[in-house]
Amino acid sequence: MNAQKTAFSGIQPTAIPTLGNYLGALRNYVALSGTHRCFYSIVDMHAITVRQDPETLRRRVRELYALLLACGPNPDNTVLYVQSHVPAHAELCWILNNFTMFGELSRMTQFKDKSAKHADNINAGLFTYPVLQAADILLYGAHVVPIGDDQKQHLELSRDVAVRFNGVYGDVFVVPEPLIPKLGGRIMSLADPSRKMDKSDPNPAGYISMLDDRDVIIKKCKKAVTDSGAEVRYDPAEKPGVANLMTIYAICTGKEPEQVEREFAGQGYGAFKTAVGEAADGVLSPIRAKALELIQDPAHLDRLMAEGAARAEAVALPVLRKVRDSVGFLPRI
C-alpha cells in the first residue's frame, strides 16, 4: 500500500447505489486506489438512525459490498469492510462526542432534513450522526475524503473536531481534506432536476440504479424531465434537466459539455436522451455483471468482509489506543 496519502469514504447500505453515486463518488474509489491507501466502509451503523428491516439490511450490505468490489478498486491498496465489524468506530465516536459542540450538531442541515422526514423517530443517533462520521474518517488518518458537494458541512465538522482535539492533546489526528470531482459532484434527479439523484427516492423514475438493466436505463433517460425547447445546450440555470443529462453523458463518454453541444446540435431531445441512456449503460454494464456474479456467492462475500474487517482493525486500533491514552484512560491489560 502507498503510505504517503490515505483516503476514506463510507456509503450507506440503505438502497442500491445510483448512477449519481457512481459518477459523484464511487468512480473516485477506483482512481484513488491507484495512488492512495484507501479505506472504504459500508456504514451500516449510520443506516440504523432510520428504522431498517434486519433481513433487508443484511441483504443490502452484501449487495453493496459486491457492487464496490465490482467497481474495480486496486485490491493491493484498498481495504473494503463493514463499519459494524470494527468496534473502534463506536468507541471513538463516544470519545469525540465530548469534543463536539451541541450548537455545531444543531446546525447540521441533514439532521434538520431527516428530522422532517422521520418526525416520529428523531433519535439521538440521528443527531450525533456527524460525530460517528468524524470517527470513521479520523480512525484511519485520512488525508482526503471523496464526497459530493452536499456533504461538505459534515466533513468540515470532522475537521473542526480533529483540530479541537489536537489543540488539547497534540497532533493525534490527521485533518482531512475534501475531494470533490470537478464534474459530476452532484448528479440530479431525472424526474426533478432541482433535487439530487437519491437512491432512497420513492419515485424510481428519478434515479438510475447501478443494477438497472439496459432497457430500464434507456427508458428512464427517455422520460427524464427537460423543458419545452429542443436545443441541447448546457445551461444549468435555464435548462437544468438538459444540463443534468449533459453532465451524465459527458462523464460517461469522457467529453466536455461543449463537445456534447456540438455532437447533438440540431438533433433534438429524442436522439440525445437515447444516447445518454446508452452511455450510462455502457459504464454500468460491466459493473452490474460482475456484482450479480458475486451476489450469487454470499459465503465468499462474507469471507472477504471478515478479511477486510481484520485489515481495517489493524490500522484503527493503534489510533484508538493513542486517543485513549491522550484522554487519560488506563490501558487494557
XYZ file of C-alpha atoms in Angstrom:
333
model
C 0.000 0.000 0.000
C 1.056 3.578 -0.671
C 1.966 5.031 2.745
C 2.082 8.662 1.619
C -1.607 9.514 1.499
C -4.732 7.830 2.845
C -8.306 8.165 1.608
C -11.528 7.193 3.359
C -15.107 7.043 2.208
C -18.273 5.481 3.583
C -21.552 4.622 1.907
C -24.828 3.594 3.487
C -26.443 0.261 2.555
C -29.952 1.721 2.562
C -30.570 1.006 -1.127
C -28.675 0.066 -4.290
C -26.385 2.990 -5.259
C -27.411 5.113 -8.203
C -25.618 6.287 -11.284
C -25.256 9.573 -9.395
C -23.466 7.791 -6.540
C -21.139 6.164 -9.051
C -20.327 9.299 -11.052
C -20.099 11.543 -7.993
C -18.134 9.254 -5.678
C -17.666 5.570 -6.443
C -15.614 6.035 -9.601
C -13.192 8.040 -7.455
C -12.734 4.909 -5.356
C -11.082 3.233 -8.310
C -8.946 6.229 -9.264
C -7.777 6.849 -5.704
C -6.863 3.212 -5.164
C -4.185 3.637 -7.782
C -2.401 6.364 -5.825
C -3.576 6.190 -2.185
C -4.035 3.787 0.679
C -7.831 3.525 0.647
C -10.347 2.558 3.316
C -13.902 2.146 2.044
C -16.592 1.363 4.572
C -20.183 0.177 4.286
C -21.605 2.277 7.100
C -24.415 0.115 8.436
C -24.219 1.804 11.850
C -25.248 5.052 10.183
C -28.103 3.291 8.418
C -29.948 2.392 11.620
C -30.576 6.033 12.547
C -33.664 5.305 10.431
C -35.569 2.087 11.145
C -34.395 -0.792 8.945
C -35.789 -4.247 8.331
C -32.992 -6.548 9.635
C -33.073 -9.089 6.804
C -33.244 -6.359 4.176
C -30.296 -4.560 5.751
C -28.174 -7.726 5.740
C -29.035 -8.361 2.088
C -28.235 -4.796 1.098
C -24.853 -4.881 2.849
C -23.842 -7.906 0.769
C -25.193 -6.334 -2.430
C -23.319 -3.114 -1.787
C -20.113 -4.957 -0.920
C -20.405 -6.837 -4.210
C -21.005 -3.614 -6.145
C -17.994 -1.888 -4.601
C -15.796 -4.856 -5.465
C -17.209 -4.867 -8.984
C -16.241 -1.210 -9.462
C -12.661 -2.478 -9.533
C -10.595 -0.715 -6.871
C -6.973 -1.837 -6.676
C -7.093 -4.717 -4.133
C -3.496 -4.109 -3.031
C -4.288 -0.536 -1.986
C -7.885 -0.966 -0.827
C -9.448 -2.099 2.442
C -13.163 -2.684 1.943
C -15.064 -3.511 5.129
C -18.342 -3.232 7.038
C -18.408 -0.497 9.677
C -20.116 -2.534 12.431
C -17.414 -5.222 12.109
C -14.873 -2.757 13.572
C -15.997 -1.744 17.103
C -13.359 1.006 17.253
C -15.752 3.236 15.276
C -18.307 3.241 18.087
C -15.733 3.763 20.839
C -14.041 6.683 19.105
C -17.454 8.192 18.387
C -18.223 8.272 22.111
C -14.929 9.978 22.896
C -15.388 12.536 20.119
C -18.914 13.323 21.331
C -17.143 15.098 24.173
C -15.242 17.310 21.735
C -18.234 18.236 19.590
C -20.459 21.170 20.489
C -24.252 20.920 20.713
C -24.588 24.046 18.586
C -22.450 22.529 15.821
C -24.690 19.481 15.605
C -27.834 21.621 15.762
C -26.773 23.415 12.591
C -26.378 20.248 10.518
C -28.785 20.523 7.598
C -29.014 16.734 7.204
C -30.328 16.429 10.778
C -32.984 19.000 10.008
C -33.940 17.266 6.753
C -34.110 13.776 8.248
C -35.997 15.023 11.297
C -38.646 16.449 8.996
C -38.885 13.161 7.068
C -38.906 10.971 10.188
C -40.739 13.117 12.726
C -41.789 10.033 14.695
C -38.180 8.916 15.219
C -35.946 11.923 15.962
C -33.396 9.908 17.920
C -30.044 10.768 19.493
C -28.171 8.742 16.870
C -29.643 10.914 14.145
C -28.405 13.988 15.997
C -24.874 12.659 16.643
C -24.539 11.015 13.216
C -21.828 13.526 12.152
C -19.678 12.560 15.163
C -19.689 8.920 14.110
C -18.822 10.124 10.624
C -15.866 12.029 12.070
C -14.760 8.889 13.915
C -15.000 6.893 10.679
C -12.631 9.282 8.937
C -10.191 10.058 11.755
C -9.618 6.406 12.724
C -7.667 5.834 9.528
C -5.673 9.053 9.286
C -7.468 10.016 6.097
C -5.832 12.852 4.194
C -8.648 13.064 1.634
C -12.332 12.135 1.602
C -14.101 11.872 -1.788
C -17.525 13.463 -1.337
C -20.346 15.131 -3.186
C -20.586 18.881 -2.764
C -23.636 18.438 -0.492
C -21.506 16.662 2.128
C -19.039 19.457 2.753
C -20.744 20.516 6.000
C -20.185 17.136 7.651
C -16.567 16.963 6.566
C -15.989 20.471 7.891
C -17.269 19.293 11.280
C -14.826 16.359 11.154
C -12.033 18.832 10.507
C -13.168 21.074 13.373
C -13.310 18.148 15.802
C -9.845 16.959 14.762
C -8.359 20.445 15.169
C -10.067 20.867 18.562
C -8.774 17.515 19.839
C -5.278 18.192 18.509
C -5.340 21.605 20.173
C -5.709 19.907 23.554
C -3.595 16.766 23.128
C -1.161 17.435 20.277
C -1.056 16.041 16.757
C -3.185 12.941 17.287
C -5.393 13.196 14.188
C -4.736 13.965 10.542
C -7.040 16.830 9.455
C -8.822 15.582 6.311
C -9.437 17.500 3.097
C -12.463 17.100 0.788
C -12.038 15.706 -2.706
C -14.921 16.910 -4.885
C -14.956 15.969 -8.570
C -14.956 18.905 -10.998
C -17.841 17.444 -12.974
C -20.437 15.079 -11.567
C -20.170 16.027 -7.902
C -23.933 16.417 -7.836
C -26.000 14.426 -10.329
C -29.644 15.491 -10.159
C -32.912 13.557 -10.228
C -34.189 12.633 -13.682
C -37.728 13.420 -12.528
C -36.936 16.653 -10.682
C -33.628 18.314 -11.625
C -33.914 20.662 -8.638
C -33.122 17.712 -6.334
C -30.108 15.417 -6.092
C -30.427 11.908 -7.548
C -31.209 9.847 -4.452
C -31.111 6.055 -4.067
C -33.901 6.350 -1.466
C -36.191 8.380 -3.740
C -39.713 6.879 -3.597
C -40.058 7.711 -7.307
C -37.921 5.162 -9.232
C -38.137 7.342 -12.358
C -35.881 9.850 -10.613
C -32.794 7.669 -10.426
C -30.838 5.031 -12.302
C -29.870 2.119 -10.048
C -26.469 0.563 -10.657
C -28.284 -2.771 -11.069
C -30.902 -1.485 -13.541
C -30.694 -3.331 -16.860
C -30.098 -1.630 -20.205
C -33.765 -1.329 -21.205
C -34.731 0.220 -17.870
C -31.870 2.734 -18.028
C -32.738 3.895 -21.542
C -36.441 4.101 -20.670
C -35.725 6.284 -17.636
C -33.494 8.603 -19.656
C -36.128 8.946 -22.365
C -38.671 10.006 -19.727
C -36.275 12.409 -17.979
C -37.625 15.910 -17.361
C -36.135 18.531 -19.665
C -38.009 21.621 -20.923
C -40.307 22.727 -23.745
C -37.444 23.501 -26.121
C -35.389 21.116 -28.218
C -31.865 22.546 -28.023
C -29.153 20.511 -26.337
C -27.358 23.315 -24.544
C -25.501 23.375 -21.226
C -27.328 25.989 -19.142
C -27.944 24.774 -15.546
C -29.999 27.858 -14.680
C -32.341 27.905 -17.686
C -32.213 24.235 -18.726
C -31.408 22.235 -15.552
C -32.819 18.951 -16.844
C -30.839 19.091 -20.081
C -27.707 20.244 -18.245
C -28.014 17.274 -15.887
C -28.313 14.817 -18.782
C -25.367 16.500 -20.497
C -23.296 16.101 -17.328
C -24.135 12.389 -17.200
C -23.281 11.936 -20.883
C -20.089 13.967 -20.627
C -18.741 11.946 -17.701
C -19.749 8.601 -19.174
C -18.081 9.381 -22.508
C -15.144 11.458 -21.271
C -16.269 14.540 -23.200
C -16.672 18.185 -22.229
C -20.154 19.804 -22.242
C -19.131 21.942 -25.218
C -18.354 18.806 -27.221
C -21.731 17.353 -26.274
C -23.474 20.507 -27.513
C -21.738 20.210 -30.878
C -22.424 16.481 -31.139
C -26.188 16.904 -30.754
C -26.641 20.268 -32.461
C -29.924 20.240 -34.376
C -30.877 16.682 -33.357
C -33.441 17.414 -30.636
C -34.013 15.632 -27.344
C -35.051 12.214 -28.641
C -31.701 11.135 -30.020
C -29.872 12.855 -27.173
C -31.805 11.083 -24.407
C -31.322 7.695 -26.038
C -27.595 8.369 -26.310
C -27.449 9.330 -22.622
C -29.108 6.039 -21.675
C -26.747 4.036 -23.872
C -23.710 5.834 -22.455
C -24.874 5.241 -18.864
C -25.451 1.550 -19.563
C -22.035 1.313 -21.193
C -20.455 2.438 -17.929
C -22.652 0.375 -15.611
C -22.979 -2.843 -17.616
C -19.626 -4.481 -16.703
C -20.019 -3.459 -13.051
C -23.559 -4.845 -12.960
C -22.491 -8.180 -14.469
C -19.618 -8.658 -12.005
C -21.726 -7.633 -8.999
C -24.544 -10.026 -9.876
C -21.991 -12.833 -10.152
C -20.591 -12.030 -6.689
C -24.039 -11.754 -5.104
C -24.689 -15.390 -6.035
C -21.967 -16.491 -3.575
C -22.784 -14.926 -0.162
C -20.348 -17.189 1.703
C -17.480 -15.874 -0.436
C -18.602 -12.302 0.235
C -18.729 -12.980 3.980
C -15.150 -14.299 3.911
C -13.991 -11.181 2.089
C -15.812 -8.993 4.625
C -14.050 -10.760 7.513
C -10.675 -10.230 5.844
C -11.496 -6.569 5.228
C -12.529 -6.011 8.841
C -9.290 -7.551 10.105
C -7.230 -5.294 7.829
C -9.201 -2.223 8.896
C -8.899 -3.068 12.580
C -5.141 -3.446 12.299
C -4.970 0.254 11.385
C -7.824 1.561 13.552
C -6.791 0.032 16.888
C -3.398 1.802 17.177
C -5.147 5.132 16.520
C -7.793 4.343 19.117
C -5.123 3.371 21.675
C -3.404 6.724 21.106
C -6.706 8.549 21.641
C -7.487 6.540 24.783
C -4.063 7.336 26.183
C -4.460 11.025 25.291
C -7.706 11.440 27.248
C -6.364 9.518 30.276
C -7.924 6.071 30.008
C -5.980 3.252 31.668
C -4.525 0.799 29.135
C -6.135 -2.588 28.735
C -4.144 -5.396 30.291
